[in-house]
Amino acid sequence: MTSAPLPTTTFDPQALRGDFPILGERIGDHPLVYLDSAATSQKPQSVIDAEVAFLTRSNAAVHRGAHTLAADATELFEDARASVAGFVGAEPEQLVWTSGATAGLNLVAYSLGNASIGRGGAEARRFALAAGDEIVVTETEHHANLIPWQELAARTGAVLRHIPVHDDGMLDLEAAANLIGDRTRVVAFPHVSNVLGIVNPVAELVALAQGVGALTVLDACQSAPHIPLDLPALGVDVAVFSGHKMLGPYAIGGLYGRSEVLEALPPFLTGGSMITTVTLDSAEYLPPPQRFEAGTQPVSQAIGLAAAVRYLEGVGMDAVHAHERMLERRLRDGLRSVAGIRLLGDPSTSSGQVREVERVALSAFDVDGVHAHDVGQFLDSRGIAVRVGHHCAQPLHRRFGLTASVRASAALYTTEDDVDVFLDAVSGVRAYFGAGR
Ligand SMILES: Cc1ncc(COP(=O)(O)O)c(C=O)c1O
């Protein structure tokens, strides 16, 4: 069915699995087959060790104390920033720590809201939204890149509009070109949808937004662990990602911003650690990134995330991407061959051939006659972990006439065997539930 040759894996995923202790676990009588990496990734021992080592030997408050331990902790914390910034092609001062992508997207939306009520002075005026201005998102958004914009629209009187998605999961770029216009102030979109797995055309969307002077906000949650990323080269103004999806700890994420954007944006959260001078009536703020990092920071998590990106870089992001492309093809070709399965986001040519589009190893699908939750339980009884539900993308599911789907997603530690065990189990689902064979 597929004509192009499969990408090849240049590392031994079986050997690499030894670095991830949880992958040796069993679920009942079955070895764990973990296909839920888009929800959260598993962690290599080096990430766990990095956090433990920091907490065991170097823990102290960063940027505050004058003692040796505090200086060591501060150095480790800032080294971690440099490592994670480097992983996405950015400078350290362009990376703000957040507690995750959701926090990062809220940070941008609330900062724009503050600019809209005059905070941040003259420099921030270009970010102010007024009644009738437009914020453009896509129909494919995770709720984290939708609701903060709904709230910003409600606070400012701006109008939220969306770029529709075609039946095959591709964004409607013609509609985008018509939609993005003089009133557009923000264009926010995912690099990769967490339901469709398709890599969106960032360059085209950035060009449309730049053409009207709109701010671009990229949700890079589902690309950062899978594709070599150079955020400055993508040309976006702001991008966010979550540590726990890229082999790192929970409660840590990154917000990348172009320097001129971060320097002009007013802060969202305020308080300790983000100021230069404070009187009882007013405060002056530090430059970015500290301006956006009020309060005590997730220090051990940042150090764990730095270990995670070192691990990914050790394997090599080109190698990770090639391995996952191979898995993606195996996964989707396999699912296509199972009767009664409808894949979401499955572009094909007019003659029914698979259309090659750039994507990550993530497939969401509906099984005719069987509820997604039943599919999930059936798979779980065989040790296979997948995600079922709306995956925090209700509008997209509604677009496809669904309330829920099943999603299988891979990472660098996923093997062809994992995919085959999954496909074998899925092929028995409809018969098991009496929905066909
Ligand atoms: C595309 C996308 N955006 C945003 C998020 C939110 O990430 P977090 O819950 O880590 O903040 C997710 C998580 O599933 C996601 O897949």
Coordinates of C-alpha atoms and ligand atoms in Angstrom, one line a residue:
M1 CA 0.0 0.0 0.0
T2 CA 2.8 2.4 0.9
S3 CA 5.4 3.1 -1.8
A4 CA 8.3 5.1 -0.2
P5 CA 10.9 3.0 1.6
L6 CA 10.7 2.7 5.4
P7 CA 13.1 4.9 7.4
T8 CA 15.7 2.8 9.2
T9 CA 16.5 2.7 12.9
T10 CA 20.2 3.4 13.6
F11 CA 20.2 2.5 17.3
D12 CA 19.2 -0.6 19.2
P13 CA 15.9 0.2 20.8
Q14 CA 16.0 -3.1 22.7
A15 CA 19.3 -2.1 24.4
L16 CA 18.0 1.4 25.1
R17 CA 15.0 0.0 26.9
G18 CA 17.3 -1.2 29.6
D19 CA 17.7 2.5 30.6
F20 CA 14.0 2.8 31.4
P21 CA 13.3 0.7 34.5
I22 CA 9.5 0.8 34.1
L23 CA 9.5 -0.8 30.7
G24 CA 10.5 -4.1 32.5
E25 CA 7.2 -4.1 34.5
R26 CA 4.4 -6.6 33.9
I27 CA 0.7 -5.9 33.8
G28 CA -0.9 -9.0 35.3
D29 CA 0.5 -11.9 33.3
H30 CA 1.7 -9.7 30.4
P31 CA 4.8 -7.6 29.8
L32 CA 4.0 -3.9 29.7
V33 CA 3.5 -2.6 26.1
Y34 CA 3.5 1.1 26.7
L35 CA 1.8 3.0 23.8
D36 CA 0.8 6.1 25.7
S37 CA 3.9 8.3 25.4
A38 CA 1.9 11.2 23.9
A39 CA 0.1 11.5 27.3
T40 CA 3.4 11.2 29.3
S41 CA 6.7 9.6 28.4
Q42 CA 8.6 7.1 30.5
K43 CA 11.8 8.3 32.2
P44 CA 15.3 6.9 31.9
Q45 CA 17.3 6.1 35.0
S46 CA 19.6 9.1 34.3
V47 CA 16.7 11.5 34.7
I48 CA 15.6 9.9 38.0
D49 CA 19.2 9.8 39.2
A50 CA 19.8 13.5 38.3
E51 CA 16.9 14.6 40.4
V52 CA 17.9 12.4 43.3
A53 CA 21.5 13.5 43.1
F54 CA 20.5 17.1 43.3
L55 CA 18.1 16.6 46.2
T56 CA 20.7 14.4 48.0
R57 CA 23.8 16.5 47.5
S58 CA 23.1 20.0 46.2
N59 CA 19.6 21.1 47.3
A60 CA 19.4 24.8 48.2
A61 CA 17.4 27.9 47.2
V62 CA 18.6 29.2 43.9
H63 CA 19.4 32.9 43.2
R64 CA 19.0 33.8 46.9
G65 CA 21.6 32.4 49.2
A66 CA 25.2 33.5 49.7
H67 CA 26.4 30.1 50.9
T68 CA 28.3 27.5 48.9
L69 CA 25.3 25.1 48.5
A70 CA 23.1 27.9 47.1
A71 CA 25.8 28.9 44.6
D72 CA 26.2 25.3 43.5
A73 CA 22.4 24.9 43.2
T74 CA 22.1 28.1 41.2
E75 CA 24.9 27.0 38.8
L76 CA 23.2 23.6 38.2
F77 CA 19.8 25.3 37.7
E78 CA 21.2 27.8 35.2
D79 CA 23.3 25.1 33.4
A80 CA 20.0 23.2 33.1
R81 CA 18.4 26.2 31.4
A82 CA 21.3 26.4 29.0
S83 CA 21.0 22.7 28.1
V84 CA 17.2 22.8 27.6
A85 CA 17.4 26.0 25.6
G86 CA 20.2 24.5 23.4
F87 CA 18.0 21.5 22.7
V88 CA 15.4 23.8 21.0
G89 CA 18.1 26.0 19.4
A90 CA 17.5 28.9 21.8
E91 CA 19.7 31.1 24.0
P92 CA 19.4 30.6 27.8
E93 CA 17.7 34.0 28.3
Q94 CA 15.1 33.0 25.8
L95 CA 13.9 30.1 27.9
V96 CA 11.4 30.6 30.7
W97 CA 10.7 27.8 33.1
T98 CA 7.1 27.0 33.6
S99 CA 5.3 24.1 35.2
G100 CA 4.3 22.7 31.7
A101 CA 2.8 23.7 28.4
T102 CA -0.5 24.6 29.9
A103 CA 1.2 27.0 32.3
G104 CA 3.2 28.5 29.4
L105 CA 0.2 29.1 27.2
N106 CA -1.6 30.7 30.1
L107 CA 1.4 32.8 30.8
V108 CA 1.4 34.2 27.3
A109 CA -2.4 34.8 27.3
Y110 CA -2.4 36.5 30.7
S111 CA 0.7 38.6 29.7
L112 CA -1.2 39.8 26.6
G113 CA -4.2 40.5 28.8
N114 CA -2.0 42.6 31.1
A115 CA -0.7 44.5 28.0
S116 CA -4.3 45.0 27.0
I117 CA -5.1 46.9 30.2
G118 CA -2.0 49.1 29.8
R119 CA 0.5 47.2 31.9
G120 CA 4.1 47.0 30.6
G121 CA 4.1 50.6 29.3
A122 CA 4.7 51.8 25.8
E123 CA 6.8 48.8 24.8
A124 CA 3.9 46.4 25.5
R125 CA 1.3 48.5 23.7
R126 CA 1.8 46.4 20.5
F127 CA 0.5 43.4 22.3
A128 CA -2.7 45.0 23.5
L129 CA -5.9 43.5 22.3
A130 CA -9.1 45.6 21.9
A131 CA -12.7 44.7 21.1
G132 CA -13.0 43.4 17.6
D133 CA -9.3 42.3 17.4
E134 CA -9.0 38.6 16.4
I135 CA -7.2 35.6 17.9
V136 CA -6.8 32.7 15.5
V137 CA -6.4 29.1 16.6
T138 CA -7.1 25.8 14.8
E139 CA -9.9 23.3 15.1
T140 CA -7.3 20.8 16.2
E141 CA -6.2 22.4 19.5
H142 CA -5.6 20.6 22.7
H143 CA -7.7 22.5 25.3
A144 CA -4.5 24.0 26.7
N145 CA -4.1 26.0 23.5
L146 CA -7.8 26.9 23.3
I147 CA -9.3 27.9 26.6
P148 CA -6.6 30.4 27.6
W149 CA -7.4 32.2 24.3
Q150 CA -11.2 32.0 24.9
E151 CA -10.6 33.6 28.3
L152 CA -8.4 36.3 26.8
A153 CA -11.1 37.0 24.2
A154 CA -13.7 37.3 27.0
R155 CA -11.5 39.7 29.0
T156 CA -10.6 42.0 26.0
G157 CA -13.6 41.8 23.7
A158 CA -11.4 40.1 21.1
V159 CA -13.0 37.5 18.7
L160 CA -11.7 34.0 18.6
R161 CA -11.6 32.4 15.2
H162 CA -10.4 29.0 14.1
I163 CA -8.7 27.5 11.1
P164 CA -10.8 24.5 10.1
V165 CA -9.4 21.0 9.4
H166 CA -10.1 19.0 6.3
D167 CA -11.7 15.5 6.6
D168 CA -8.3 13.9 6.2
G169 CA -6.8 15.9 9.1
M170 CA -4.8 18.5 7.1
L171 CA -5.3 22.1 8.1
D172 CA -7.3 24.1 5.6
L173 CA -4.6 26.6 4.5
E174 CA -6.8 28.3 2.1
A175 CA -9.3 29.1 4.9
A176 CA -6.3 30.2 7.0
A177 CA -5.2 32.7 4.4
N178 CA -8.7 34.1 4.2
L179 CA -9.1 34.2 8.0
I180 CA -5.8 35.8 9.0
G181 CA -6.2 39.5 8.3
D182 CA -5.8 43.0 9.5
R183 CA -7.6 42.4 12.8
T184 CA -5.6 39.3 13.6
R185 CA -3.3 39.9 16.6
V186 CA -2.4 36.3 17.6
V187 CA -2.1 33.1 15.7
A188 CA -1.8 30.1 18.0
F189 CA -1.4 26.5 16.7
P190 CA 0.1 23.1 17.5
H191 CA 3.3 22.0 15.8
V192 CA 1.7 18.5 15.9
S193 CA -1.8 17.7 16.9
N194 CA -2.0 15.3 19.8
V195 CA -4.9 13.4 18.0
L196 CA -3.8 13.5 14.3
G197 CA 0.0 13.3 14.7
I198 CA 0.4 15.4 11.5
V199 CA 3.2 18.0 11.5
N200 CA 1.6 21.3 10.7
P201 CA 3.1 23.7 8.1
V202 CA 4.7 26.1 10.5
A203 CA 6.4 28.2 7.8
E204 CA 3.2 28.9 6.0
L205 CA 1.3 29.8 9.1
V206 CA 4.1 32.0 10.4
A207 CA 4.3 33.7 7.0
L208 CA 0.5 34.4 7.1
A209 CA 0.8 35.8 10.7
Q210 CA 3.9 37.9 10.0
G211 CA 2.2 39.3 6.9
V212 CA -0.4 41.0 9.2
G213 CA 2.0 41.6 12.2
A214 CA 0.3 39.0 14.4
L215 CA 2.1 37.2 17.3
T216 CA 2.7 33.5 16.6
V217 CA 2.4 31.0 19.5
L218 CA 3.4 27.4 18.8
D219 CA 2.4 24.5 21.0
A220 CA 5.4 22.2 20.6
C221 CA 4.3 19.6 23.1
Q222 CA 4.0 16.7 20.6
S223 CA 7.0 17.6 18.5
A224 CA 9.7 18.3 21.1
P225 CA 10.4 14.7 22.0
H226 CA 10.2 13.4 18.4
I227 CA 11.6 15.8 15.9
P228 CA 14.8 17.9 15.9
L229 CA 13.6 21.3 16.9
D230 CA 15.1 24.7 16.1
L231 CA 12.5 27.2 17.4
P232 CA 14.3 30.4 16.3
A233 CA 14.6 28.9 12.8
L234 CA 10.9 28.1 12.7
G235 CA 10.3 31.9 13.1
V236 CA 7.6 31.7 15.8
D237 CA 7.4 34.4 18.5
V238 CA 6.6 32.0 21.4
A239 CA 6.6 28.3 21.8
V240 CA 5.9 26.0 24.7
F241 CA 6.7 22.4 25.6
S242 CA 6.2 20.0 28.6
G243 CA 9.1 18.2 30.3
H244 CA 7.1 15.1 31.2
K245 CA 6.4 14.3 27.6
M246 CA 10.1 14.4 26.7
L247 CA 11.5 11.9 29.2
G248 CA 11.7 14.6 31.9
P249 CA 10.0 15.1 35.3
Y250 CA 6.5 16.4 35.9
A251 CA 5.8 20.0 36.7
I252 CA 8.5 21.4 34.5
G253 CA 8.2 22.9 31.0
G254 CA 9.7 25.5 28.8
L255 CA 8.5 28.7 27.2
Y256 CA 10.7 29.9 24.4
G257 CA 10.3 33.5 23.3
R258 CA 12.0 35.7 20.8
S259 CA 14.2 38.1 22.8
E260 CA 12.3 41.3 21.6
V261 CA 9.0 39.7 22.5
L262 CA 10.0 38.5 26.0
E263 CA 11.7 41.9 26.7
A264 CA 8.5 43.8 25.8
L265 CA 5.9 41.5 27.4
P266 CA 4.6 42.4 30.9
P267 CA 4.8 39.6 33.5
F268 CA 1.9 37.3 34.3
L269 CA 2.7 36.0 37.8
T270 CA 4.4 38.5 40.1
G271 CA 6.1 38.2 43.5
G272 CA 9.5 37.2 44.7
S273 CA 12.6 36.6 42.5
M274 CA 11.3 38.6 39.5
I275 CA 12.1 42.1 40.7
T276 CA 14.9 44.6 41.0
T277 CA 13.3 47.3 43.3
V278 CA 10.1 47.2 45.3
T279 CA 8.4 49.9 47.3
L280 CA 5.1 49.7 49.1
D281 CA 3.4 51.1 46.0
S282 CA 5.3 49.7 43.0
A283 CA 7.9 47.3 41.7
E284 CA 10.4 47.2 38.9
Y285 CA 11.0 43.9 37.2
L286 CA 14.0 41.9 36.1
P287 CA 14.7 41.3 32.5
P288 CA 13.5 38.0 31.0
P289 CA 13.6 35.1 31.7
Q290 CA 13.4 35.9 35.5
R291 CA 10.6 38.5 34.9
F292 CA 8.4 35.5 34.2
E293 CA 9.6 33.3 37.0
A294 CA 8.0 34.6 40.1
G295 CA 8.4 32.5 43.3
T296 CA 10.4 29.4 44.1
Q297 CA 11.2 27.5 40.9
P298 CA 11.0 23.8 40.1
V299 CA 14.8 23.4 40.5
S300 CA 15.2 19.6 40.8
Q301 CA 12.7 19.2 37.9
A302 CA 14.7 21.6 35.7
I303 CA 17.9 19.5 36.4
G304 CA 15.9 16.3 35.6
L305 CA 14.7 17.9 32.3
A306 CA 18.3 18.8 31.4
A307 CA 19.3 15.1 32.0
A308 CA 16.3 14.2 29.7
V309 CA 17.5 16.4 26.8
R310 CA 21.0 15.1 27.3
Y311 CA 19.6 11.6 26.9
L312 CA 17.7 12.5 23.8
E313 CA 20.8 14.2 22.3
G314 CA 22.9 11.2 23.2
V315 CA 20.7 9.0 21.0
G316 CA 20.4 11.9 18.5
M317 CA 17.2 13.5 17.5
D318 CA 17.6 12.6 13.8
A319 CA 17.9 9.0 14.9
V320 CA 14.9 9.3 17.2
H321 CA 12.9 10.8 14.4
A322 CA 13.9 8.1 11.9
H323 CA 13.0 5.3 14.3
E324 CA 9.7 6.8 15.1
R325 CA 8.9 7.4 11.4
M326 CA 9.4 3.6 10.9
L327 CA 7.2 2.8 13.8
E328 CA 4.6 5.3 12.6
R329 CA 4.4 3.6 9.2
R330 CA 4.1 0.2 10.8
L331 CA 1.4 1.4 13.1
R332 CA -0.7 3.1 10.5
D333 CA -0.3 0.5 7.8
G334 CA -1.2 -2.2 10.4
L335 CA -4.3 -0.3 11.6
R336 CA -5.5 0.4 8.0
S337 CA -5.5 -3.3 7.4
V338 CA -7.9 -4.0 10.3
A339 CA -11.5 -4.1 9.3
G340 CA -13.8 -1.6 11.0
I341 CA -11.1 0.8 12.0
R342 CA -11.3 4.5 11.1
L343 CA -8.0 6.4 11.5
L344 CA -8.3 10.1 12.3
G345 CA -6.0 12.2 10.2
D346 CA -5.2 9.9 7.4
P347 CA -4.5 11.7 4.2
S348 CA -4.7 9.7 1.0
T349 CA -4.3 10.4 -2.7
S350 CA -7.3 10.5 -5.1
S351 CA -6.6 6.9 -6.0
G352 CA -6.7 5.8 -2.4
Q353 CA -2.9 5.5 -2.0
V354 CA -1.4 6.6 1.3
R355 CA -0.3 10.2 1.0
E356 CA 3.0 10.9 2.6
V357 CA 2.9 13.7 5.1
E358 CA 5.3 14.5 7.8
R359 CA 4.1 13.0 11.1
V360 CA 5.0 11.5 14.4
A361 CA 4.2 8.0 15.6
L362 CA 0.8 8.7 17.0
S363 CA -2.5 7.2 15.7
A364 CA -6.0 7.9 17.0
F365 CA -8.8 5.8 15.7
D366 CA -12.4 4.7 16.1
V367 CA -13.4 1.0 16.2
D368 CA -16.8 0.6 14.5
G369 CA -19.3 -0.7 17.0
V370 CA -17.0 -0.7 20.1
H371 CA -16.7 2.2 22.5
A372 CA -13.2 3.5 22.9
H373 CA -13.2 2.8 26.6
D374 CA -14.0 -0.9 25.9
V375 CA -11.2 -1.0 23.5
G376 CA -8.9 0.4 26.1
Q377 CA -9.9 -2.1 28.7
F378 CA -9.6 -5.0 26.3
L379 CA -6.0 -3.8 25.4
D380 CA -5.2 -3.2 29.1
S381 CA -6.2 -6.8 29.9
R382 CA -3.3 -7.8 27.5
G383 CA -0.8 -5.4 29.1
I384 CA -1.1 -2.8 26.4
A385 CA -1.4 0.9 27.6
V386 CA -3.1 3.3 25.2
R387 CA -5.1 6.5 25.8
V388 CA -8.9 6.5 25.3
G389 CA -11.3 9.5 25.5
H390 CA -11.2 12.9 23.8
H391 CA -7.5 13.5 24.6
C392 CA -8.4 17.1 25.7
A393 CA -9.5 17.9 22.1
Q394 CA -13.3 17.8 22.3
P395 CA -13.9 20.2 19.3
L396 CA -11.7 18.1 17.0
H397 CA -13.5 14.9 18.0
R398 CA -16.9 16.7 17.4
R399 CA -15.6 17.7 14.0
F400 CA -15.2 14.0 13.2
G401 CA -18.5 13.0 14.7
L402 CA -17.0 11.3 17.8
T403 CA -16.9 11.8 21.5
A404 CA -13.9 9.6 22.1
S405 CA -11.2 7.7 20.2
V406 CA -8.4 5.3 21.0
R407 CA -4.8 6.7 20.7
A408 CA -1.6 4.7 20.4
S409 CA 1.6 6.7 20.6
A410 CA 5.2 5.8 20.5
A411 CA 8.5 7.2 21.7
L412 CA 12.2 6.3 21.1
Y413 CA 12.0 3.3 23.4
T414 CA 9.0 1.7 21.5
T415 CA 9.9 -1.4 19.5
E416 CA 8.4 -3.0 16.4
D417 CA 7.4 -5.8 18.7
D418 CA 5.3 -3.4 20.8
V419 CA 3.5 -2.3 17.7
D420 CA 3.0 -5.8 16.5
V421 CA 1.6 -7.0 19.9
F422 CA -0.8 -4.0 19.8
L423 CA -1.9 -4.6 16.2
D424 CA -2.5 -8.3 16.9
A425 CA -4.7 -7.4 19.9
V426 CA -6.6 -4.7 18.0
S427 CA -7.4 -7.1 15.2
G428 CA -9.4 -9.2 17.7
V429 CA -11.4 -6.4 19.3
R430 CA -14.4 -6.4 17.1
A431 CA -14.8 -10.1 17.3
Y432 CA -14.4 -10.1 21.0
F433 CA -17.2 -7.6 21.4
G434 CA -19.4 -9.2 18.8
A435 CA -19.1 -6.2 16.5
G436 CA -17.7 -8.1 13.4
R437 CA -14.5 -9.7 12.5
Ligands
LIG1 C1 -0.7 19.2 22.1 C2 -0.7 19.4 23.5 N1 -0.7 20.7 24.0 C3 -0.7 20.9 25.4 C4 -0.7 19.9 26.3 C5 -0.7 20.2 27.7 O1 0.4 19.7 28.3 P1 0.6 19.8 29.9 O2 -0.6 19.1 30.5 O3 1.8 19.0 30.2 O4 0.6 21.2 30.3 C6 -0.7 18.5 25.8 C7 -0.8 17.4 26.7 O5 -1.4 16.4 26.5 C8 -0.7 18.3 24.4 O6 -0.7 17.1 23.9

